[in-house]
Amino acid sequence: GAVVSQHPSRVICKSGTSVKIECRSLDFQATTMFWYRQFPKQSLMLMATSNEGSKATYEQGVEKDKFLINHASLTLSTLTVTSAHPEDSSFYICSARFRQYNSPLHFGNGTRLTVT
Amino acid sequence: AQKITQTQPGMFVQEKEAVTLDCTYDTSDPSYGLFWYKQPSSGEMIFLIYQGSYDQQNATEGRYSLNFQKARKSANLVISASQLGDSAMYFCAMKAGTGANNLFFGTGTRLTVIP
């Protein structure tokens, strides 16, 4: 069964509004979660690493003020897309590692964001 | 720096036949892990198989096997007895370095199984 839950699966919002996406680890604690973005027919690109109890680590070119990440507990990380614009429309997917270092990343089902 | 290359944007296979999806990688770290994920049209990423750089044997998981050729830096995925439900995008990914957590993904291969 799923070990990472992501919500919502789809969201449509108007330009200028903010959208929050939740990523939960189920039945395990995840001190680190990862947020990826995937454009149509492209690969997954890491946006940021979410660290429980500390600031997220953003990849080069990702605006930290636009993509706010909060990892307030060991089972929940949130990504907020602030002042969304149509170019932010994309598929956002989170992941967490279950158990040890070499275990695979488990992914949520993703969130398809459409900004009109 | 790490790099993952998947040179096949699309592949077709007849149902019940085997198919090989190519993946090459590059890293200077002696310790690394290689992963394959399946992404159906619904979007979720499904973990298929893992190969560690120090593993002596090729990984197998049911109908999935990984043809790991370390000297050639390749980690091809072999799917045996293809099924219609295998039609999806397949991504090769790598995690390199001690303590590294992130995965670097290839560009993916779209597999279509023909009935």
XYZ file of N, CA, C and O in Angstrom, chain A residues 36 43-46 95 105 107, chain B residues 3-6 35-37 45 91-94 102-108:
108
model
N 9.473 17.468 -6.033
C 9.852 17.460 -7.443
C 8.785 18.162 -8.263
O 7.618 18.227 -7.883
N 11.147 14.878 -17.465
C 11.540 14.120 -16.289
C 11.235 14.899 -15.017
O 10.787 16.045 -15.058
N 11.482 14.252 -13.894
C 11.297 14.906 -12.600
C 12.520 15.748 -12.277
O 13.655 15.288 -12.401
N 12.265 16.957 -11.850
C 13.343 17.843 -11.446
C 13.167 18.186 -9.973
O 12.102 18.639 -9.557
N 14.226 17.987 -9.204
C 14.168 18.294 -7.788
C 14.049 19.794 -7.584
O 14.827 20.564 -8.143
N 8.225 13.109 -2.173
C 8.728 11.771 -1.881
C 9.414 11.752 -0.537
O 9.829 12.788 -0.006
N 13.118 5.840 -2.693
C 12.191 6.910 -2.382
C 10.782 6.447 -2.725
O 10.557 5.852 -3.779
N 7.003 7.755 -3.446
C 6.399 8.975 -3.934
C 4.915 9.050 -3.603
O 4.217 8.019 -3.543
N 25.035 11.999 -13.622
C 24.272 12.105 -14.860
C 23.625 10.766 -15.173
O 24.250 9.717 -15.040
N 22.380 10.826 -15.580
C 21.640 9.628 -15.977
C 21.157 9.833 -17.408
O 20.562 10.880 -17.713
N 21.358 8.856 -18.256
C 20.978 8.994 -19.663
C 20.086 7.835 -20.091
O 20.450 6.672 -19.934
N 18.934 8.188 -20.628
C 18.055 7.194 -21.237
C 17.881 7.621 -22.688
O 17.294 8.661 -22.966
N 18.022 3.004 -9.486
C 16.613 2.684 -9.284
C 15.868 2.779 -10.614
O 16.211 3.593 -11.470
N 14.835 1.987 -10.714
C 13.900 2.132 -11.829
C 12.501 2.370 -11.259
O 12.075 1.694 -10.316
N 11.821 3.351 -11.875
C 10.456 3.669 -11.498
C 9.561 3.613 -12.726
O 9.981 3.919 -13.835
N 4.518 7.594 -9.123
C 5.812 6.973 -9.373
C 5.872 5.668 -8.591
O 5.803 5.663 -7.363
N 11.410 5.459 -15.694
C 12.514 6.346 -15.371
C 13.612 5.581 -14.642
O 13.347 4.840 -13.695
N 14.823 5.814 -15.078
C 16.005 5.339 -14.385
C 16.493 6.471 -13.487
O 16.422 7.647 -13.875
N 16.927 6.142 -12.296
C 17.366 7.180 -11.365
C 18.591 6.694 -10.589
O 18.806 5.495 -10.434
N 19.359 7.646 -10.100
C 20.574 7.317 -9.366
C 20.677 8.163 -8.111
O 20.345 9.346 -8.124
N 19.090 12.505 -2.406
C 18.334 12.857 -3.590
C 18.524 11.853 -4.709
O 19.538 11.171 -4.799
N 17.511 11.758 -5.564
C 17.594 10.948 -6.771
C 17.706 11.852 -7.987
O 16.994 12.847 -8.095
N 18.591 11.478 -8.891
C 18.682 12.145 -10.191
C 18.003 11.247 -11.208
O 18.311 10.060 -11.300
N 17.107 11.827 -11.981
C 16.313 11.045 -12.911
C 16.772 11.233 -14.343
O 17.210 12.308 -14.745
N 16.637 10.158 -15.124
C 16.808 10.260 -16.561
C 15.564 10.861 -17.188
O 14.591 11.180 -16.498
N 15.586 10.999 -18.504
C 14.478 11.640 -19.209
C 13.313 10.700 -19.475
O 12.262 11.136 -19.920
N 13.521 9.424 -19.208
C 12.415 8.482 -19.313
C 12.275 7.824 -20.670
O 12.746 8.346 -21.693
